[in-house]
Coordinates of C-alpha atoms and ligand atoms in Angstrom, one line a residue:
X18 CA 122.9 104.3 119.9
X19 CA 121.6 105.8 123.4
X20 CA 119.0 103.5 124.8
X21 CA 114.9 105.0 125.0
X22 CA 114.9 106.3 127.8
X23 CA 111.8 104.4 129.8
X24 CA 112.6 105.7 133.2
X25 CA 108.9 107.4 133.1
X26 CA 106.9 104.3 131.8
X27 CA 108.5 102.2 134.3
X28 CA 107.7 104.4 137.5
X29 CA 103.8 104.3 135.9
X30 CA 104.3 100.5 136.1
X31 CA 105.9 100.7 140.1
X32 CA 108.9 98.7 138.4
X33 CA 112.6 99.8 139.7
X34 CA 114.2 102.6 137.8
X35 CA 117.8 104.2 138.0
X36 CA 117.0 107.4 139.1
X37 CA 113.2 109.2 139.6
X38 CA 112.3 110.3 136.8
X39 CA 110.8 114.3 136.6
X40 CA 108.5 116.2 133.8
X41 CA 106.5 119.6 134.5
X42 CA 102.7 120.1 134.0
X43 CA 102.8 123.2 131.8
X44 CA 106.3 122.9 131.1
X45 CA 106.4 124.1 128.1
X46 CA 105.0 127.5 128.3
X47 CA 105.6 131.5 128.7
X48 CA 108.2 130.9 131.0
X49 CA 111.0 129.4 128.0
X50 CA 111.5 132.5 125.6
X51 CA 111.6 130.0 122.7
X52 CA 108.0 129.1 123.5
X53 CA 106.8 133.0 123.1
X54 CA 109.0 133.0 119.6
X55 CA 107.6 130.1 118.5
X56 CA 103.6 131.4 119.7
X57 CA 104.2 134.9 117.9
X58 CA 104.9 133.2 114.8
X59 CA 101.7 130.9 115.2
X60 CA 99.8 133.9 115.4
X61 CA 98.4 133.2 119.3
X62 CA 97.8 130.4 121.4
X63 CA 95.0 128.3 119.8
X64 CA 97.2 128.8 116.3
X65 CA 99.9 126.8 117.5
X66 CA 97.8 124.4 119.1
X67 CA 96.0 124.4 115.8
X68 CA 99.7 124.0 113.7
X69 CA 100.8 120.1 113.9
X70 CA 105.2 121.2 113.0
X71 CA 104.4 124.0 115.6
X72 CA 102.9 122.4 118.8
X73 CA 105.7 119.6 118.1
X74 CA 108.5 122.0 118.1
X75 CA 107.1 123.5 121.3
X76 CA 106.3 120.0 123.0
X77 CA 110.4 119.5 122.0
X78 CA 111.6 122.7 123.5
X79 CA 111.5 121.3 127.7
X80 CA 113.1 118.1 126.3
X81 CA 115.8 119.9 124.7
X82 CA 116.2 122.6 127.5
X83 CA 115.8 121.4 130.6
X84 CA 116.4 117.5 130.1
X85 CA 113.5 116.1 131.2
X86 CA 112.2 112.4 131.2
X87 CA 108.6 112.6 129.4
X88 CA 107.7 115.2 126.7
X89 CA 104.1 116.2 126.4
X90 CA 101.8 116.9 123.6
X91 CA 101.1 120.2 123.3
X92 CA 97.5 121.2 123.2
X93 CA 95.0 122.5 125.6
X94 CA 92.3 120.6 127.3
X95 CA 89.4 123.5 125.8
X96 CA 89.9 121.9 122.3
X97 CA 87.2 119.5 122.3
X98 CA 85.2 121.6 124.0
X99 CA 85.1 123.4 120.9
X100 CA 84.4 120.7 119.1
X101 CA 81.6 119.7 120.6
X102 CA 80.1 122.9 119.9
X103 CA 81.3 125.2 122.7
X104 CA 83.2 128.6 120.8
X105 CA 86.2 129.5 122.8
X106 CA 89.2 132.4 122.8
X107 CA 92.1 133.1 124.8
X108 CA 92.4 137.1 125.2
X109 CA 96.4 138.2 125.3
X110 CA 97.6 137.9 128.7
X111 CA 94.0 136.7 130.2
X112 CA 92.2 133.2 130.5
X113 CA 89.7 131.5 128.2
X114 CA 86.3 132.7 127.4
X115 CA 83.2 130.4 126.5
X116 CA 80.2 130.7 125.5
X117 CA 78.1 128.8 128.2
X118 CA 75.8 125.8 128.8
X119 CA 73.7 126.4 131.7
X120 CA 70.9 123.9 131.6
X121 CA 70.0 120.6 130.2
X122 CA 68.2 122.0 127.1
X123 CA 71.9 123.8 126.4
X124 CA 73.0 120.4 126.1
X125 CA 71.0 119.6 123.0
X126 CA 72.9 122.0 121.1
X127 CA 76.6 120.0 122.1
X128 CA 77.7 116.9 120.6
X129 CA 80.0 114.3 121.4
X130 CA 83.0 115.1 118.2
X131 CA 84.7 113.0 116.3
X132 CA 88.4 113.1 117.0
X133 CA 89.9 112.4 113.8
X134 CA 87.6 114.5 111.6
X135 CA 87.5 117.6 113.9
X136 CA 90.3 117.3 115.9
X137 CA 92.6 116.0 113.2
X138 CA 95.4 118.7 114.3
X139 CA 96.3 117.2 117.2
X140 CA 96.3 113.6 116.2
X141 CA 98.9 115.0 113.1
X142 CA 100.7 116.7 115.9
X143 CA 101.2 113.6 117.7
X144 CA 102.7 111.2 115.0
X145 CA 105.2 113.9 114.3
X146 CA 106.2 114.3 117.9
X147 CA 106.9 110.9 118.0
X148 CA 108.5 111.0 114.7
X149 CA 111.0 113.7 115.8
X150 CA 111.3 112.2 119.4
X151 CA 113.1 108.9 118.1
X152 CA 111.9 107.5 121.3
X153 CA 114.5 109.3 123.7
X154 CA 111.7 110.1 126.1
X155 CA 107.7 109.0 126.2
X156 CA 105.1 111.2 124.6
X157 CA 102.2 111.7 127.3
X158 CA 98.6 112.7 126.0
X159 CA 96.5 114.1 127.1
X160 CA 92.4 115.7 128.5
X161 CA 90.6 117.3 130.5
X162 CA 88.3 115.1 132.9
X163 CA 84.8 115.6 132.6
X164 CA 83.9 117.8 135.9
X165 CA 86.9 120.3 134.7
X166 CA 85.6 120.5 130.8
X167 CA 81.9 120.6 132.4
X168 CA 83.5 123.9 134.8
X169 CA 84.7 125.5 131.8
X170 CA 81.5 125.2 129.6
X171 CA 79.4 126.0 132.7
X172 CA 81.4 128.8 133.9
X173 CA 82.4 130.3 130.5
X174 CA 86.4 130.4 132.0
X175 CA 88.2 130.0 135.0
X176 CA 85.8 130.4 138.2
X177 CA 87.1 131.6 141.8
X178 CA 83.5 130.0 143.4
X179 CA 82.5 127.4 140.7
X180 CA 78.9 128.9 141.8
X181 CA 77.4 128.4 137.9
X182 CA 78.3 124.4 137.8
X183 CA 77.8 123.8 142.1
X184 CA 74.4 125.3 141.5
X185 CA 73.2 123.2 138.6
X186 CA 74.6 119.8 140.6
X187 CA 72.3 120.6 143.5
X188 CA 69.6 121.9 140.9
X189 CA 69.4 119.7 138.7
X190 CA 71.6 116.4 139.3
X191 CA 70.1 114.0 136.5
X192 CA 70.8 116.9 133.9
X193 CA 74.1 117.3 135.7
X194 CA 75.1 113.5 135.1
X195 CA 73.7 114.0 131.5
X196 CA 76.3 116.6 131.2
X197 CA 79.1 114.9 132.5
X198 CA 78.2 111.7 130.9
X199 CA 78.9 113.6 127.7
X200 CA 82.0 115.2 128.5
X201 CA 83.4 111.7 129.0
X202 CA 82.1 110.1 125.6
X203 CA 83.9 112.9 124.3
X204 CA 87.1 112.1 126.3
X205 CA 87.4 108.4 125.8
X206 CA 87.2 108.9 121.9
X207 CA 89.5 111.5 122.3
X208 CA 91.9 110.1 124.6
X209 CA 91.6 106.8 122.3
X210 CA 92.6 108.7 119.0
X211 CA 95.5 110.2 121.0
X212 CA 96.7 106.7 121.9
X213 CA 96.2 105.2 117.8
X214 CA 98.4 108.2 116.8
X215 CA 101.4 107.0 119.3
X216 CA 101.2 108.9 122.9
X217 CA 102.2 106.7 125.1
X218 CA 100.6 107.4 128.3
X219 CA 97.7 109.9 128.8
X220 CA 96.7 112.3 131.7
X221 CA 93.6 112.9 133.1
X222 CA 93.6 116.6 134.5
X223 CA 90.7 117.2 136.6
X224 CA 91.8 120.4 137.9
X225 CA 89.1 122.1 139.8
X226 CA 87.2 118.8 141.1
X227 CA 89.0 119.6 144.2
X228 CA 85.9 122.3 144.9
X229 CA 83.8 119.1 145.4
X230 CA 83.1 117.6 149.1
X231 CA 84.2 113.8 149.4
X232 CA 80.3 113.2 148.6
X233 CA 80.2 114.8 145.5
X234 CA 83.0 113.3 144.2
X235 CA 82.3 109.9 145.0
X236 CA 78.8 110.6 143.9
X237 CA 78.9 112.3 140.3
X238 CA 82.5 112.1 139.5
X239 CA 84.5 109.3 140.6
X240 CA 81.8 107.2 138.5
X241 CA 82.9 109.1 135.4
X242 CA 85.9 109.4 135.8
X243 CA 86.0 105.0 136.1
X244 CA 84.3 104.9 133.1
X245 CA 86.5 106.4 131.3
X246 CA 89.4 104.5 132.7
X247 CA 87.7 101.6 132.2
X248 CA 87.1 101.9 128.8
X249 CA 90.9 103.0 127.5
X250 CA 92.3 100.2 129.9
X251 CA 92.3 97.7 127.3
X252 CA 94.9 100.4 125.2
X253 CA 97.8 99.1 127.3
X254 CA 99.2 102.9 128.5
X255 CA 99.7 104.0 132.0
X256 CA 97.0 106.4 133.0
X257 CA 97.4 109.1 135.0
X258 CA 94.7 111.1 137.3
X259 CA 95.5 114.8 138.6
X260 CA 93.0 116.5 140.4
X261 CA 94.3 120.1 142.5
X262 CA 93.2 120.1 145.8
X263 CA 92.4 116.2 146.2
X264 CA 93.2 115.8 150.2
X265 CA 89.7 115.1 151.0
X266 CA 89.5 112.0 148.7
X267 CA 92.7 110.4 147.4
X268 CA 90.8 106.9 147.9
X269 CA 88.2 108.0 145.6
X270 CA 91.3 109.0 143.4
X271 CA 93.0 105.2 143.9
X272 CA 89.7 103.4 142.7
X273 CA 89.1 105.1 140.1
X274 CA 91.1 102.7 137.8
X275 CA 93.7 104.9 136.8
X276 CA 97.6 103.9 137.3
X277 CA 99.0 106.9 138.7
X278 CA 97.8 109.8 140.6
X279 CA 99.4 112.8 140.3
X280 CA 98.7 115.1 143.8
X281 CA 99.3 118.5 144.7
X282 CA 101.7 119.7 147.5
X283 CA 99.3 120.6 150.3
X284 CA 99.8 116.5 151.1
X285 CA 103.1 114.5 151.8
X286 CA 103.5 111.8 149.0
X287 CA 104.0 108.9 152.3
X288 CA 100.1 110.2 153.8
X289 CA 98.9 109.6 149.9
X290 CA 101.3 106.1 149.5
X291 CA 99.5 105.4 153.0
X292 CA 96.1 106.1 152.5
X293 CA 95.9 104.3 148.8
X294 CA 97.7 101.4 149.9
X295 CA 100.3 101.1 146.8
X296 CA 97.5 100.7 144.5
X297 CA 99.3 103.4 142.1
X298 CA 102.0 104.9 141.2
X299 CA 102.3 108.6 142.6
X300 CA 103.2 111.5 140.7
X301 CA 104.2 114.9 142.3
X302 CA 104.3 117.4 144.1
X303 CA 106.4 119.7 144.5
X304 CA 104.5 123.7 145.0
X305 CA 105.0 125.4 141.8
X306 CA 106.4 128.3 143.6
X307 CA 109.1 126.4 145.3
X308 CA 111.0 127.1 141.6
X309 CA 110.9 131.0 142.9
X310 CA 113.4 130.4 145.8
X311 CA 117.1 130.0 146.2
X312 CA 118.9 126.9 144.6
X313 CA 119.6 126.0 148.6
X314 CA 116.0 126.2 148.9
X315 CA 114.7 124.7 146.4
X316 CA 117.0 121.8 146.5
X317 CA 116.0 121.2 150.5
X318 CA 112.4 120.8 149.0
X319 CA 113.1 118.6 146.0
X320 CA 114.9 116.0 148.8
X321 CA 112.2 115.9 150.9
X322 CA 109.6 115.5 147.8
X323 CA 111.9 112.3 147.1
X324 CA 112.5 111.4 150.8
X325 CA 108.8 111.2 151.4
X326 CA 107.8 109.6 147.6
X327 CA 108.1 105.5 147.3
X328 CA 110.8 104.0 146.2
X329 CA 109.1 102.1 143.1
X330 CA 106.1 104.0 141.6
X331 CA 107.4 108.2 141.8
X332 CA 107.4 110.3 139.1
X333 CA 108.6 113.9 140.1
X334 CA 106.5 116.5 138.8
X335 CA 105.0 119.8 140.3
X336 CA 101.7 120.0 142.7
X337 CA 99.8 122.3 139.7
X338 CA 101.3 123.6 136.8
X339 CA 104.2 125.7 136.3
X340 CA 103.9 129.3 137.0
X341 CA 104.4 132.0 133.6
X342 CA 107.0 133.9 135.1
X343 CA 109.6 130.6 136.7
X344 CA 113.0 131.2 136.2
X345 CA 114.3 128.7 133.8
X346 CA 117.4 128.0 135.1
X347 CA 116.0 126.8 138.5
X348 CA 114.0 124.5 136.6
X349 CA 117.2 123.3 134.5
X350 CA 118.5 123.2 137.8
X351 CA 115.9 120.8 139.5
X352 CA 115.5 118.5 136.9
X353 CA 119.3 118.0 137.7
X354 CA 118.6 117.6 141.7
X355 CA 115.8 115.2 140.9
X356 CA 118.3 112.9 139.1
X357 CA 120.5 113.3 141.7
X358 CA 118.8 113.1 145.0
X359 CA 116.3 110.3 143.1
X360 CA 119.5 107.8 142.5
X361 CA 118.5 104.0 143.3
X362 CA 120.9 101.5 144.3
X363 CA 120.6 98.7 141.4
Ligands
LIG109 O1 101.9 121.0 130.1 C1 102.3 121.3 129.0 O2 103.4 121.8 128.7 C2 101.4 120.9 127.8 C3 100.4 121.9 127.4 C4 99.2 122.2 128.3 C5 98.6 123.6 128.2 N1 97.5 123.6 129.0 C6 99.2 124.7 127.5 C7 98.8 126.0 127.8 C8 98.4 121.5 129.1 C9 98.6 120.0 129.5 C10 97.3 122.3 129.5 C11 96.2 121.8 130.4 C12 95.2 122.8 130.9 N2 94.7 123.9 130.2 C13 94.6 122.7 132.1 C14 94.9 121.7 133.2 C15 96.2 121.8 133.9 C16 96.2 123.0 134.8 O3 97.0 123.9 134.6 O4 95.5 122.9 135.8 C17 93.7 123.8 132.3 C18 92.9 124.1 133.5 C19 93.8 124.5 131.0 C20 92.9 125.7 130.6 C21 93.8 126.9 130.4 N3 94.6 127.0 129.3 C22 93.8 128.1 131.1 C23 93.0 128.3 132.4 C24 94.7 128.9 130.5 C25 95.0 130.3 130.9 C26 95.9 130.4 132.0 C27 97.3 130.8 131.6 O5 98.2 130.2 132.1 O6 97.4 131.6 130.7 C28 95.2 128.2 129.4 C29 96.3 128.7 128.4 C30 97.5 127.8 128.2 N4 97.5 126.5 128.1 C31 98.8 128.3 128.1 C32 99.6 127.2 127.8 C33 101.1 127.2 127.5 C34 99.2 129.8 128.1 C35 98.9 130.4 126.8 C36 99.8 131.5 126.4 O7 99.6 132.6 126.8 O8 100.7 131.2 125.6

C-alpha cells in the first residue's frame, strides 16, 4: 500500500518533509482540456460547481495530471454570496456579475446562510472527494475572506479601482464593519461545514485586500479576518491566509492567527520569513507567468523560489492563480522541478 502522502500537512505544521511539496491556486481550470470537457457537460461553470460527482472529478483531474501534493475542492468563493442573498452569473468567457449592496440598508436584505441547507452541494462534493482520494494527497477547502466577498457584492464583479467599496469604508465605516462582520459569520459557518465534511486544511483567499493601505488593513480587516481564525482554530486544520499584493503588511498577515501565509511574487519568501519572524509557514510564490517561459527559464525561477523559501514551513505554490491559457506541460514540468530542486537531506 503507498503511504498518504502528508508532505502538504507537514510544511503547514513547519515539521521536516522529504521534498517541498507544490499545489496551484486555480489549478484546475481552462487551461487542462479535461476540465473544459468536464464544464460543457455541466452545462457552465456554476453547474459543475453546483454537481457534487462533477466538481470531484475536476478537483481529481491536477492530482491525476500533473502529480501534485494537495488537491483542492472545487468551488468558487461567489457561492455563499449567493446564498446569503446576492444573485450571481458567470457570462462565457467574462467575469462574475452581482447584483450590488451599496449601503447599510442593502444589508438588511442579506443573511448570514446556513451551509448545510443551502450550500449542501459542496459539502456532498467534499465527502466524495475524500472518498475517491483514498487519502493519497490532502483535500484543502476553502473561502473567500470577508473584504474580497464584501468587493464582490459592493462592486457587482471584479473592479480595476475598488472605488464602490473604498468609498463606503471612508463613508460610512460603522456600516462598513457591519458588512464585513457579516461576511465573516457567513465564512466561519461555512468554512466549519467544509471541515465536518472532511477537508483537511482551508484557505482564506483575500484577494483584492491588497488595495488597502497598512491602516486599513490593520484597522477593518486584520480584526476580521482573526475572528475568523480564531473561531475555526479549535477544528485542528492548518489555515492558510492569501492576500495579492500584501507587501505593505505581511505582519498584519502573521497575527492574524492563521498557520500559513500564502504571498505573491512581487516579495522574496526570506524578506517575508524575516519580517514575520517564523511565526508561519509560507506558501508561494512563484509569478503565474513564469509557467509562460522556456523550461530553462522557468526552472532558474522555481530554484530561486526554493533557494529563498525556509527549509521547514514552504509549500510551493504560485504568487495568484494560474493563468487560462498556461501550457500544461510546463506545469507537469514544474511540479517535477519542485520535487527536485525541494529535496531535504533526512
Ligand atoms: O484553485 C482551484 O483549482 C479551485 C477552484 C477555484 C476557482 N475559483 C475556480 C474557478 C478557486 C479556489 C477559486 C477562487 C476564486 N474565485 C478567487 C480567489 C482566487 C483568485 O484567483 O484570486 C476569486 C477572486 C474568484 C472569483 C472568480 N471566479 C473570478 C474573478 C472568476 C472569473 C475569472 C476567470 O478566470 O474566468 C471566476 C471563475 C472561475 N473560478 C473559474 C474557475 C476554474 C473559470 C470559470 C470557467 O470559465 O470555467
Amino acid at each position: 500500500m503507498t503511504q498518504p502522502n502528508d508532505r502538504f500537512l507537514r510544511a503547514c505544521r513547519q515539521q521536516k518533509v522529504d521534498t517541498t511539496p507544490v499545489w496551484f491556486m486555480r489549478q484546475a481550470g481552462r487551461y487542462l482540456t479535461e476540465y473544459r470537457a468536464v464544464r460543457e457537460k455541466a452545462g457552465g461553470f456554476l453547474a459543475l460547481c453546483k454537481t457534487p460527482e462533477l466538481a470531484c472529478e475536476v478537483t481529481l483531474q491536477p492530482v491525476d495530471i500533473l502529480g501534485v501534493d494537495a488537491a483542492i475542492l472545487f468551488s468558487d468563493i461567489l457561492i455563499p454570496l449567493e446564498a446569503m442573498g446576492i444573485p450571481i452569473s458567470f457570462g462565457e468567457g467574462e467575469g462574475p456579475k452581482l447584483e450590488t449592496v451599496r449601503n447599510g440598508s442593502d444589508l438588511d436584505k442579506l443573511h448570514v446562510p446556513d451551509p448545510v441547507s443551502q450550500t449542501g452541494f459542496v459539502m456532498e462534493a467534499i465527502r466524495i472527494i475524500r472518498r475517491e482520494l483514498h487519502d493519497r494527497v490532502p483535500l484543502v477547502g476553502f473561502a473567500g475572506a470577508p473584504f474580497t466577498l464584501a468587493s464582490y457584492a459592493v462592486e457587482g464583479g471584479t473592479s480595476r479601482t475598488f472605488g464602490e467599496i473604498l468609498s463606503w469604508m471612508y463613508r460610512e465605516p460603522e456600516s462598513f464593519q457591519r458588512l464585513l462582520g457579516l461576511m465573516a459569520d457567513t465564512v466561519i459557518l461555512y468554512l466549519k461545514a467544509q471541515v465536518e465534511a472532511g477537508a483537511q486544511a482551508i484557505q482564506l483567499f483575500d484577494t483584492w485586500a491588497g488595495v488597502l493601505s497598512r491602516h486599513h488593513y490593520r484597522e477593518f480587516v486584520l480584526p476580521v479576518t482573526s475572528r475568523v481564525f480564531s473561531a475555526l482554530k479549535g477544528l485542528g486544520v492548518p489555515m492558510i491566509l492569501y492576500v495579492n499584493g500584501s507587501a505593505q503588511f505581511l505582519e498584519e498577515m502573521a497575527l492574524s492567527g492563521a498557520d500559513v501565509i500564502s504571498v505573491d511574487w512581487r516579495v522574496g519568501l526570506d524578506e517575508a520569513r524575516e519580517r514575520t519572524h517564523g511565526a508561519c509557514a509560507l506558501q508561494g510564490n512563484l509569478d503565474p507567468v513564469a509557467l509562460y517561459a522556456s523550461k530553462e527559464v522557468l526552472r532558474e525561477q522555481a530554484r530561486r523560489v526554493i533557494a529563498l523559501a525556509p527549509q521547514a514551513g514552504h509549500i510551493f505554490n504560485l504568487g495568484h492563480g494560474m493563468l487560462p491559457d498556461t501550457p500544461r506541460e510546463n506545469v507537469i514540468a514544474l511540479v517535477e522541478m519542485v520535487h527536485e530542486l525541494g529535496k531535504k537531506e533526512l
